[in-house]
Short mmCIF file of C-alpha atoms and ligand atoms in Angstrom, two decimals:
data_model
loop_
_atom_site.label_atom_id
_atom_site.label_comp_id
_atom_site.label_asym_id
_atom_site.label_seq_id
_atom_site.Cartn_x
_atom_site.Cartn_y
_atom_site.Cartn_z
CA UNK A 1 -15.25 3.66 16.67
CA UNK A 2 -12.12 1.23 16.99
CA UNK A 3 -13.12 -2.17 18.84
CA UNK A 4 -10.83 -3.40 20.89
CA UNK A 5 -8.34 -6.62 19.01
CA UNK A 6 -9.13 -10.08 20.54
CA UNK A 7 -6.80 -11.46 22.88
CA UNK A 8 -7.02 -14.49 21.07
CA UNK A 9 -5.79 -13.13 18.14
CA UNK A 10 -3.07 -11.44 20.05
CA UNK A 11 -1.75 -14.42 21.29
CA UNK A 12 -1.89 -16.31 17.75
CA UNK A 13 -0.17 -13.00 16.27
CA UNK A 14 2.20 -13.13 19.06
CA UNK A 15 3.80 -16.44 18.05
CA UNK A 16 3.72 -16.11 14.13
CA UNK A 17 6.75 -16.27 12.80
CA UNK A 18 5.33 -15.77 8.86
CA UNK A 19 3.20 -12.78 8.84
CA UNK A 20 2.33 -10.69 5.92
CA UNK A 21 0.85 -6.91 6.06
CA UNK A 22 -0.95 -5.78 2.65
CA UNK A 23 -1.40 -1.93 2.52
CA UNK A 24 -3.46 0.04 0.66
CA UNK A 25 -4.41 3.96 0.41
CA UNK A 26 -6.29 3.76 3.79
CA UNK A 27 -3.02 3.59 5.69
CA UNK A 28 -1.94 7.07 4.51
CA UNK A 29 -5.12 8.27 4.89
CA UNK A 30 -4.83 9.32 8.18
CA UNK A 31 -1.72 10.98 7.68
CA UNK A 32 -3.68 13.72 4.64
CA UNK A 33 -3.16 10.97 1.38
CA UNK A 34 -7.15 10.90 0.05
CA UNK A 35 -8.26 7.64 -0.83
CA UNK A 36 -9.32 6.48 -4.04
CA UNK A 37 -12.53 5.02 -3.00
CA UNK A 38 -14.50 4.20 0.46
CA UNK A 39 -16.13 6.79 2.09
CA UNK A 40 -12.69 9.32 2.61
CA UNK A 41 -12.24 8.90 -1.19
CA UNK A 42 -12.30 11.96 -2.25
CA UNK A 43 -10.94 11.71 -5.49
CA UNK A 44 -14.42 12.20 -6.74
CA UNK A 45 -13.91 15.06 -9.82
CA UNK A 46 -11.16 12.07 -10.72
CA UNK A 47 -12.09 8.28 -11.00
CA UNK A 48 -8.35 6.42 -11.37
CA UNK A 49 -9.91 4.86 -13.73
CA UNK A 50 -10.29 7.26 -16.06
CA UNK A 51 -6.95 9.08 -15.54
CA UNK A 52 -4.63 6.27 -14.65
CA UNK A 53 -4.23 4.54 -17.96
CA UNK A 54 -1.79 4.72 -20.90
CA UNK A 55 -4.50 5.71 -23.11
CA UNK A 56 -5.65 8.98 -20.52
CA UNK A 57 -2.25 9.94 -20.82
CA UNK A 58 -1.75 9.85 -24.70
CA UNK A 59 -5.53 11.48 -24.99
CA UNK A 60 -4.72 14.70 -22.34
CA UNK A 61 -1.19 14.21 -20.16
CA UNK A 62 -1.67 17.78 -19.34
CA UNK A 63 -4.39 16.60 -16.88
CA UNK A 64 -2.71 13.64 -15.97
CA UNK A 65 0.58 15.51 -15.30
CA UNK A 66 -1.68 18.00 -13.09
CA UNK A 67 -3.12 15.41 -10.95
CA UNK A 68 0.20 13.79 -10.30
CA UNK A 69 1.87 17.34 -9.36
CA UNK A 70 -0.69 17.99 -7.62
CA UNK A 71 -0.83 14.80 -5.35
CA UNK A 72 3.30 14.86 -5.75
CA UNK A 73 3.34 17.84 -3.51
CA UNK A 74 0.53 16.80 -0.71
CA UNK A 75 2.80 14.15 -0.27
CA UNK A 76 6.43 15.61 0.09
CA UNK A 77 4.42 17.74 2.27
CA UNK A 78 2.60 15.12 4.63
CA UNK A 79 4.35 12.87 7.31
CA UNK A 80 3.89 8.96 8.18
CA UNK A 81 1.32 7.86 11.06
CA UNK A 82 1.34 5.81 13.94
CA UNK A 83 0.10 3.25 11.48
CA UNK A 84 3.06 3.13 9.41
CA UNK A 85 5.22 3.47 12.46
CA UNK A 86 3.74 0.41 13.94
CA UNK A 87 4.45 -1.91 10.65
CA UNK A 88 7.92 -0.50 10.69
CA UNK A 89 8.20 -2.35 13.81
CA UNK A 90 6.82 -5.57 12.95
CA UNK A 91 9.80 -5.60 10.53
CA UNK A 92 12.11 -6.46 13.65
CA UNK A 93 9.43 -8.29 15.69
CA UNK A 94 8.62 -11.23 13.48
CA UNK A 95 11.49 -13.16 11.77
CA UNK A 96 10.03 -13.14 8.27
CA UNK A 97 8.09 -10.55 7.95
CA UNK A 98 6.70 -8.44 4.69
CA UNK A 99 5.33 -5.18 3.50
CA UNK A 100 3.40 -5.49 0.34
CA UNK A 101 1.67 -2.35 -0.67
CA UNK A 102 0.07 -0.80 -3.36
CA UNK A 103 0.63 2.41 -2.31
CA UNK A 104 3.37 4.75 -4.07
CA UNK A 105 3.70 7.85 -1.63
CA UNK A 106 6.88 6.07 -0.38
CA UNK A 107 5.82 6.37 3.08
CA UNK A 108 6.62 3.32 4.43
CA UNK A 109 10.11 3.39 3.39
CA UNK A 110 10.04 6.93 4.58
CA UNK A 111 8.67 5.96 8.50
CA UNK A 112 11.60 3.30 8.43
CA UNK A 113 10.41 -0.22 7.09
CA UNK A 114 13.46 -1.61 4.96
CA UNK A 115 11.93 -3.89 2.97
CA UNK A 116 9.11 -2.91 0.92
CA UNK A 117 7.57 -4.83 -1.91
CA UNK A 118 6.16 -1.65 -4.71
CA UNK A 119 2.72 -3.38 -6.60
CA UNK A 120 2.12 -0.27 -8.06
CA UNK A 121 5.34 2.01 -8.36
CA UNK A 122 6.52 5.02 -6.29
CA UNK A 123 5.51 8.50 -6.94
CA UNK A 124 9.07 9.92 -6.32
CA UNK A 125 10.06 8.30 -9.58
CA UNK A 126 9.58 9.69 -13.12
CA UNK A 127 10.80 8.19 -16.26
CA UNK A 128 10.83 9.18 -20.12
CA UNK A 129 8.04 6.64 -22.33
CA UNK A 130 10.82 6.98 -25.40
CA UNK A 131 14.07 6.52 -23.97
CA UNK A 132 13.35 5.12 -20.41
CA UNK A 133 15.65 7.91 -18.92
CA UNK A 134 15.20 8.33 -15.00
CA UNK A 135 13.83 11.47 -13.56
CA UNK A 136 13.73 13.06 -10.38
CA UNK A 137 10.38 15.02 -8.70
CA UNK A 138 12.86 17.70 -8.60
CA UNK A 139 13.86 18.34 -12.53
CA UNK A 140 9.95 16.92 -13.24
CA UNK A 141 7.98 19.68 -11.12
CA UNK A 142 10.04 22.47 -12.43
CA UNK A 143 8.83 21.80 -15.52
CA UNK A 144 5.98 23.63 -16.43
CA UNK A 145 2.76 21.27 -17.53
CA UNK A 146 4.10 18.59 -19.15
CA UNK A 147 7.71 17.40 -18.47
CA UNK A 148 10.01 16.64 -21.36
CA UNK A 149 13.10 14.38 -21.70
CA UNK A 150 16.50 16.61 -22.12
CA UNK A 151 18.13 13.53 -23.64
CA UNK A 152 15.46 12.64 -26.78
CA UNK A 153 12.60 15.03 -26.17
CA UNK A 154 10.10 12.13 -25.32
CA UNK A 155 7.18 12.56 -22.57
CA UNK A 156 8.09 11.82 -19.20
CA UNK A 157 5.39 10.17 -16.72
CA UNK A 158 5.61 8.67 -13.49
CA UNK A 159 6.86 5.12 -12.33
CA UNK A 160 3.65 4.06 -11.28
CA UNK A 161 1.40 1.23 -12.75
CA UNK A 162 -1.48 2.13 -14.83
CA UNK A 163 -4.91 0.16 -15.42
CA UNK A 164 -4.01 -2.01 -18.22
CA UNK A 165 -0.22 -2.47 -17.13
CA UNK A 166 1.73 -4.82 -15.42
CA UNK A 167 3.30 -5.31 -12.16
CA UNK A 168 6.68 -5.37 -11.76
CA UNK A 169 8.00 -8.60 -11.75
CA UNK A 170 9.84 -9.16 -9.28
CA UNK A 171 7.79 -7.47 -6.49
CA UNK A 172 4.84 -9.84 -7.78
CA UNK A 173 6.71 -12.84 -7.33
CA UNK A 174 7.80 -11.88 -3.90
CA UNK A 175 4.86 -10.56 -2.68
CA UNK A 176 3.08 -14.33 -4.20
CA UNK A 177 5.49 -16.52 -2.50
CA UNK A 178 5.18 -14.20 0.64
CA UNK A 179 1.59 -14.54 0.74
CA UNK A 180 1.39 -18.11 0.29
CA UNK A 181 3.77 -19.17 3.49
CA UNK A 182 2.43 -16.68 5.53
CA UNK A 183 0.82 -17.53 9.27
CA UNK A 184 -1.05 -14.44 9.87
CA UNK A 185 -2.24 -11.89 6.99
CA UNK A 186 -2.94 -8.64 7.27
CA UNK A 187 -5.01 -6.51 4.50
CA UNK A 188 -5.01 -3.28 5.72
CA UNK A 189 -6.81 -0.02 4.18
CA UNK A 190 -7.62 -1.19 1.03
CA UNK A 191 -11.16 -1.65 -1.05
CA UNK A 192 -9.60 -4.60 -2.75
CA UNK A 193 -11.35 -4.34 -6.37
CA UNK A 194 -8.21 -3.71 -8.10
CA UNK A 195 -6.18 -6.83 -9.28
CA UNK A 196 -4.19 -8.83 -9.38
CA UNK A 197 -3.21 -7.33 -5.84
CA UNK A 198 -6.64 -8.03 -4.28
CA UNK A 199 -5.81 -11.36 -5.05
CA UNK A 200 -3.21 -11.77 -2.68
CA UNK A 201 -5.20 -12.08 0.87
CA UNK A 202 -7.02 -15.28 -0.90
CA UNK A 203 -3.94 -17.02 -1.67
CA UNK A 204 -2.69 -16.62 1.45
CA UNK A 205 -5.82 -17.39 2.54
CA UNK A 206 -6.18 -20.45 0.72
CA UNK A 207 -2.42 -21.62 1.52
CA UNK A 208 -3.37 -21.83 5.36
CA UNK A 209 -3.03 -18.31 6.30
CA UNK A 210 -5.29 -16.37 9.29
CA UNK A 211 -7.18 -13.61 7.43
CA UNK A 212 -7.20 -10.19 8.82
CA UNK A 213 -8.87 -7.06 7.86
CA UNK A 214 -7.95 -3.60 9.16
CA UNK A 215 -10.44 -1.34 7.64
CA UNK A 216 -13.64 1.42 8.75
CA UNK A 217 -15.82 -0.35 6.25
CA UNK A 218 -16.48 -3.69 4.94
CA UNK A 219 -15.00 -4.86 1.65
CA UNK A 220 -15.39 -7.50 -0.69
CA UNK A 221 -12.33 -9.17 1.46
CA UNK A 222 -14.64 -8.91 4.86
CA UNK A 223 -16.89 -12.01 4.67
CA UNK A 224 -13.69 -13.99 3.49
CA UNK A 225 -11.46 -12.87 6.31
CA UNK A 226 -11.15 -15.20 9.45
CA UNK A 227 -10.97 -11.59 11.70
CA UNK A 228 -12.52 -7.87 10.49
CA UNK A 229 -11.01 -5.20 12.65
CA UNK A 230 -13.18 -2.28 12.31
CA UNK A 231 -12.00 0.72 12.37
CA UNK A 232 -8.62 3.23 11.28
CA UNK A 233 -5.34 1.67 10.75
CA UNK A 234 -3.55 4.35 12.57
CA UNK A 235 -4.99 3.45 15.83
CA UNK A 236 -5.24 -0.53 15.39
CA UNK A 237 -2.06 -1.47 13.94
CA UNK A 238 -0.35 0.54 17.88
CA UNK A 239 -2.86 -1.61 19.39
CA UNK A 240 -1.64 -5.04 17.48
CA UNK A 241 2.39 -3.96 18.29
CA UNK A 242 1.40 -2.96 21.67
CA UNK A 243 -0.40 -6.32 22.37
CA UNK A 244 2.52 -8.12 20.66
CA UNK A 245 5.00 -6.56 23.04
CA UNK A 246 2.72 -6.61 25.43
CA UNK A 247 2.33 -10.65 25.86
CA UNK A 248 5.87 -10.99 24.59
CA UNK A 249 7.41 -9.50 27.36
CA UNK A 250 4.75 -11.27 30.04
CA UNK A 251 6.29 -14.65 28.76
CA UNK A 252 10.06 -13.81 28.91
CA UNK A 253 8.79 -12.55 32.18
CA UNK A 254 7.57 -15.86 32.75
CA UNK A 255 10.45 -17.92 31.79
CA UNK A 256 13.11 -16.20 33.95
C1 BJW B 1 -9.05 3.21 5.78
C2 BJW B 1 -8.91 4.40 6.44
C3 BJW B 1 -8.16 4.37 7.62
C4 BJW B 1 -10.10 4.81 4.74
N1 BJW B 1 -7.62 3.22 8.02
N2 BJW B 1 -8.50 2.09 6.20
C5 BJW B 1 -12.26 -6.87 -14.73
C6 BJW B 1 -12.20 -7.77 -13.68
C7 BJW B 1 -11.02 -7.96 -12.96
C8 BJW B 1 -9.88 -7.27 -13.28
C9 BJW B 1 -9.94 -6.38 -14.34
C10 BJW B 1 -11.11 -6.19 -15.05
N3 BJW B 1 -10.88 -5.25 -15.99
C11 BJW B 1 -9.59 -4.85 -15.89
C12 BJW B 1 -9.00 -5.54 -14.88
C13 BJW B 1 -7.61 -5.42 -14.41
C14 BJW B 1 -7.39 -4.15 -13.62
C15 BJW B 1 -8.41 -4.11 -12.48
O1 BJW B 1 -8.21 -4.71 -11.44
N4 BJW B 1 -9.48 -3.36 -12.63
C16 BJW B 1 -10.56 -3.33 -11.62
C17 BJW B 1 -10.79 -1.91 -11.13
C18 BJW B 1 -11.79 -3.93 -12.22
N5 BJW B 1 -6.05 -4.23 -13.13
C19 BJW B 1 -5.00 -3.84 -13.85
O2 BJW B 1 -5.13 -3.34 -14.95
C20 BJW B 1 -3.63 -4.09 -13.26
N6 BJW B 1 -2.79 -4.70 -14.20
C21 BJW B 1 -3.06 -5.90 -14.73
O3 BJW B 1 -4.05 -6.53 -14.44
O4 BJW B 1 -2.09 -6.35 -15.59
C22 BJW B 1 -2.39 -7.46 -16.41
C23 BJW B 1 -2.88 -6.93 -17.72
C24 BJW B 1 -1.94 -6.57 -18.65
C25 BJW B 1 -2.39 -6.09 -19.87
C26 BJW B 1 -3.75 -5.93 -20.11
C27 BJW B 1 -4.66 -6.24 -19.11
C28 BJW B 1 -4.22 -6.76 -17.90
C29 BJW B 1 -2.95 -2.78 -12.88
C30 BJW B 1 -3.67 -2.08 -11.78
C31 BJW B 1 -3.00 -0.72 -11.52
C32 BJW B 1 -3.73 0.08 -10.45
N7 BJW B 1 -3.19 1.39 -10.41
C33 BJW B 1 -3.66 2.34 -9.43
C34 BJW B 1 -3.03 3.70 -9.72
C35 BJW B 1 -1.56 3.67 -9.33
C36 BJW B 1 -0.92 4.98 -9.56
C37 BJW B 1 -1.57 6.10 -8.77
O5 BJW B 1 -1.73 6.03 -7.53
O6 BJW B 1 -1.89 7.09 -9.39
O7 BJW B 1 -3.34 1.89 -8.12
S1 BJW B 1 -5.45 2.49 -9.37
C38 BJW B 1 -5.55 2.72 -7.62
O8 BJW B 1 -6.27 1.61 -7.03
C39 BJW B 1 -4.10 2.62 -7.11
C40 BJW B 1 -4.27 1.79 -5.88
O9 BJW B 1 -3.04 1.19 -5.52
C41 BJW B 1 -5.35 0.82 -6.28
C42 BJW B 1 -6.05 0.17 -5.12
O10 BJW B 1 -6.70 1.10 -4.35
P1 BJW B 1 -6.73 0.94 -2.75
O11 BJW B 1 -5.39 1.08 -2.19
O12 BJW B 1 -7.49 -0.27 -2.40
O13 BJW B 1 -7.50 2.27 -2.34
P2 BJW B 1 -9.08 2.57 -2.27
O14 BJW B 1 -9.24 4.03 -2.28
O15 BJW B 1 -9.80 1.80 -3.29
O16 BJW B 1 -9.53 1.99 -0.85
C43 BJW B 1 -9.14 2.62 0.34
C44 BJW B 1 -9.71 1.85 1.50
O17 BJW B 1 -9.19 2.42 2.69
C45 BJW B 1 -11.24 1.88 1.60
O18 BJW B 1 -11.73 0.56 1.74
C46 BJW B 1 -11.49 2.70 2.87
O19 BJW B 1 -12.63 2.25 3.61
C47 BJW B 1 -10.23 2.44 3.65
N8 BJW B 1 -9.86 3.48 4.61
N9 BJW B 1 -9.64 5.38 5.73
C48 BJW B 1 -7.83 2.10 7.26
N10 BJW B 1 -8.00 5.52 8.33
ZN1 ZN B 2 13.98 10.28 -23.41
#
C-alpha cells in the first residue's frame, strides 16, 4: 500500500533548488533487478557478501563469473520503470540536481538521466585485474566460464566495487559535496547497511538537508529521516514529479 505524499512536503520539494536522490537496488526492482536484501531480496542461495569480494573471486571466479553472466543478461533484457523515468525528470526540474546510486545495471543512464554519479561501478563494464585492459559484455559473455584477456592472458572481472574496495574517487567526492548542500534528500530503495554510501543521507542530513525515505520497509535510515514514504519507488517517485508539476504550474498560473 502506497500512502499518499504530504502536501506539505510537496510544496517544500516544489521550491528546492538543491535536491539530491540516492538510489539503491529497490528502484530496479520493480522493473525484474532482485534485490540484495529486504523482503524482494532474493539473492538468497548468494549473500554479496560472500561473492562480491576480491578474495571470492581469487578462491572460485567460475562462480563469481556465473553470477555476473547471469545477472548481466536479466538486465540487457529488462527495461527502466516509471521510477527511473520520474528521476530522469527531476534532472530538468530542479536547477542542481543529482543522481547518486549504487546501483550498476546502468538504468538510469539508460531511462535518460545525464548525469549519474556510479558508487559502485556499472555492470556493462569489464576490465582485465593484470593489465587493466577494457572489455565489453559483448567479447566477455562469449567467453565461455571465465573470460580471459587477449592482450596478457590475465582474468577479466567486472567494473564494479567489491566489499573491501574503494569507491571511485571522483564520484565520492561529488556525490559528498552534493549531499552536503542539498535542500531536500531523497534515499530511495536502499537497506542502507553498506558503507560508506549509507553514509551519505546523514551528512546531508546533518548539513541542513530534509530527509526522505522512499522505501516498502523501514531501514536503519527510517527513524533518522525527517519524512518515510512507505511504499514502491515506481509509484511514489510519479506521484512526487506529478505534485511538483502539479503546484508548479498552479503558481505560474497564479502569477499571470
Ligand atoms: C524497494 C522496492 C521498491 C524493494 N521500491 N524500494 C563494518 C562496519 C561498517 C562498515 C564495514 C564493516 N565491515 C566492512 C565494512 C565496509 C563495507 C561495508 O559496508 N560492509 C557492511 C555490509 C557491513 N564496505 C565496503 O567494503 C566498501 N568499501 C569500503 O568501505 O572501502 C574502504 C575500505 C578499503 C579497504 C579496506 C576496507 C575498507 C565497498 C562496498 C561495495 C558494495 N558492493 C556491492 C556489490 C556491487 C557489485 C554488484 O552489484 O555485484 O554493492 S554489495 C551490494 O550492496 C551492492 C549494493 O550497491 C549495495 C547496497 O545494497 P542496496 O542497494 O541497499 O540493496 P539492498 O538489497 O540491500 O536493499 C534494497 C532495498 O530496496 C530494501 O530496503 C527493500 O526494502 C527495498 N525495496 N523493493 C523501493 N519496489
Ligand atoms: Zn590483460
Amino acid at each position: 500500500m502506497t500512502a499518499p505524499v504530504p502536501e506539505e512536503f510537496l510544496r517544500r520539494f516544489a521550491r528546492a533548488e538543491r535536491v539530491v536522490a540516492f538510489t539503491g537496488a529497490g528502484v530496479s526492482a520493480e522493473s525484474g533487478v532482485p534485490t540484495f536484501r529486504g523482503a524482494e531480496g532474493i539473492w538468497k542461495k548468494f549473500k554479496p557478501e560472500e561473492l562480491a569480494t576480491m578474495s571470492a573471486f581469487l578462491r572460485s571466479p567460475e562462480l563469481v563469473w556465473e553470477w555476473y553472466s547471469h545477472r548481466k543478461r536479466i538486465i540487457a533484457e529488462i527495461e527502466p520503470n516509471p521510477g527511473h523515468h520520474a528521476l530522469a525528470r527531476f534532472e530538468h526540474l530542479f536547477p542542481h540536481f543529482a543522481l547518486i546510486t549504487q546501483n550498476i545495471d546502468n538504468l538510469h543512464r539508460r531511462s535518460g538521466s545525464r548525469t549519474v554519479y556510479e558508487l559502485h561501478g556499472n555492470i556493462e563494464r569489464n576490465y582485465c585485474v593484470k593489465c587493466g585492459a577494457p572489455f565489453s559484455n559483448a567479447v566477455v559473455l562469449r567467453a565461455s566460464g571465465v573470460p580471459r584477456c587477449d592482450r596478457c592472458g590475465g582474468t577479466v572481472r567486472p567494473d564494479v566495487v567489491w566489499f573491501g574496495e574503494s569507491l571511485p574517487e571522483e564520484q565520492w567526492d561529488l556525490s559528498l559535496r552534493a549531499a552536503q548542500s542539498a535542500e531536500v534528500f531523497l534515499s530511495i530503495g536502499t537497506s542502507g547497511v553498506v558503507y560508506p554510501a549509507a553514509s551519505l543521507p546523514l551528512q546531508a542530513k546533518r548539513s541542513g538537508a530534509y530527509l526522505v525515505e522512499i522505501n516498502p520497509e523501514p531501514t536503519p535510515l527510517t527513524d533518522v529521516a525527517d519524512l518515510f514514504l512507505q511504499g514502491r519507488s515506481g509509484e511514489i517517485l510519479p506521484a512526487l514529479l506529478e505534485g511538483v508539476e502539479r503546484i508548479r504550474s498552479a503558481e505560474s498560473r497564479g502569477m499571470e
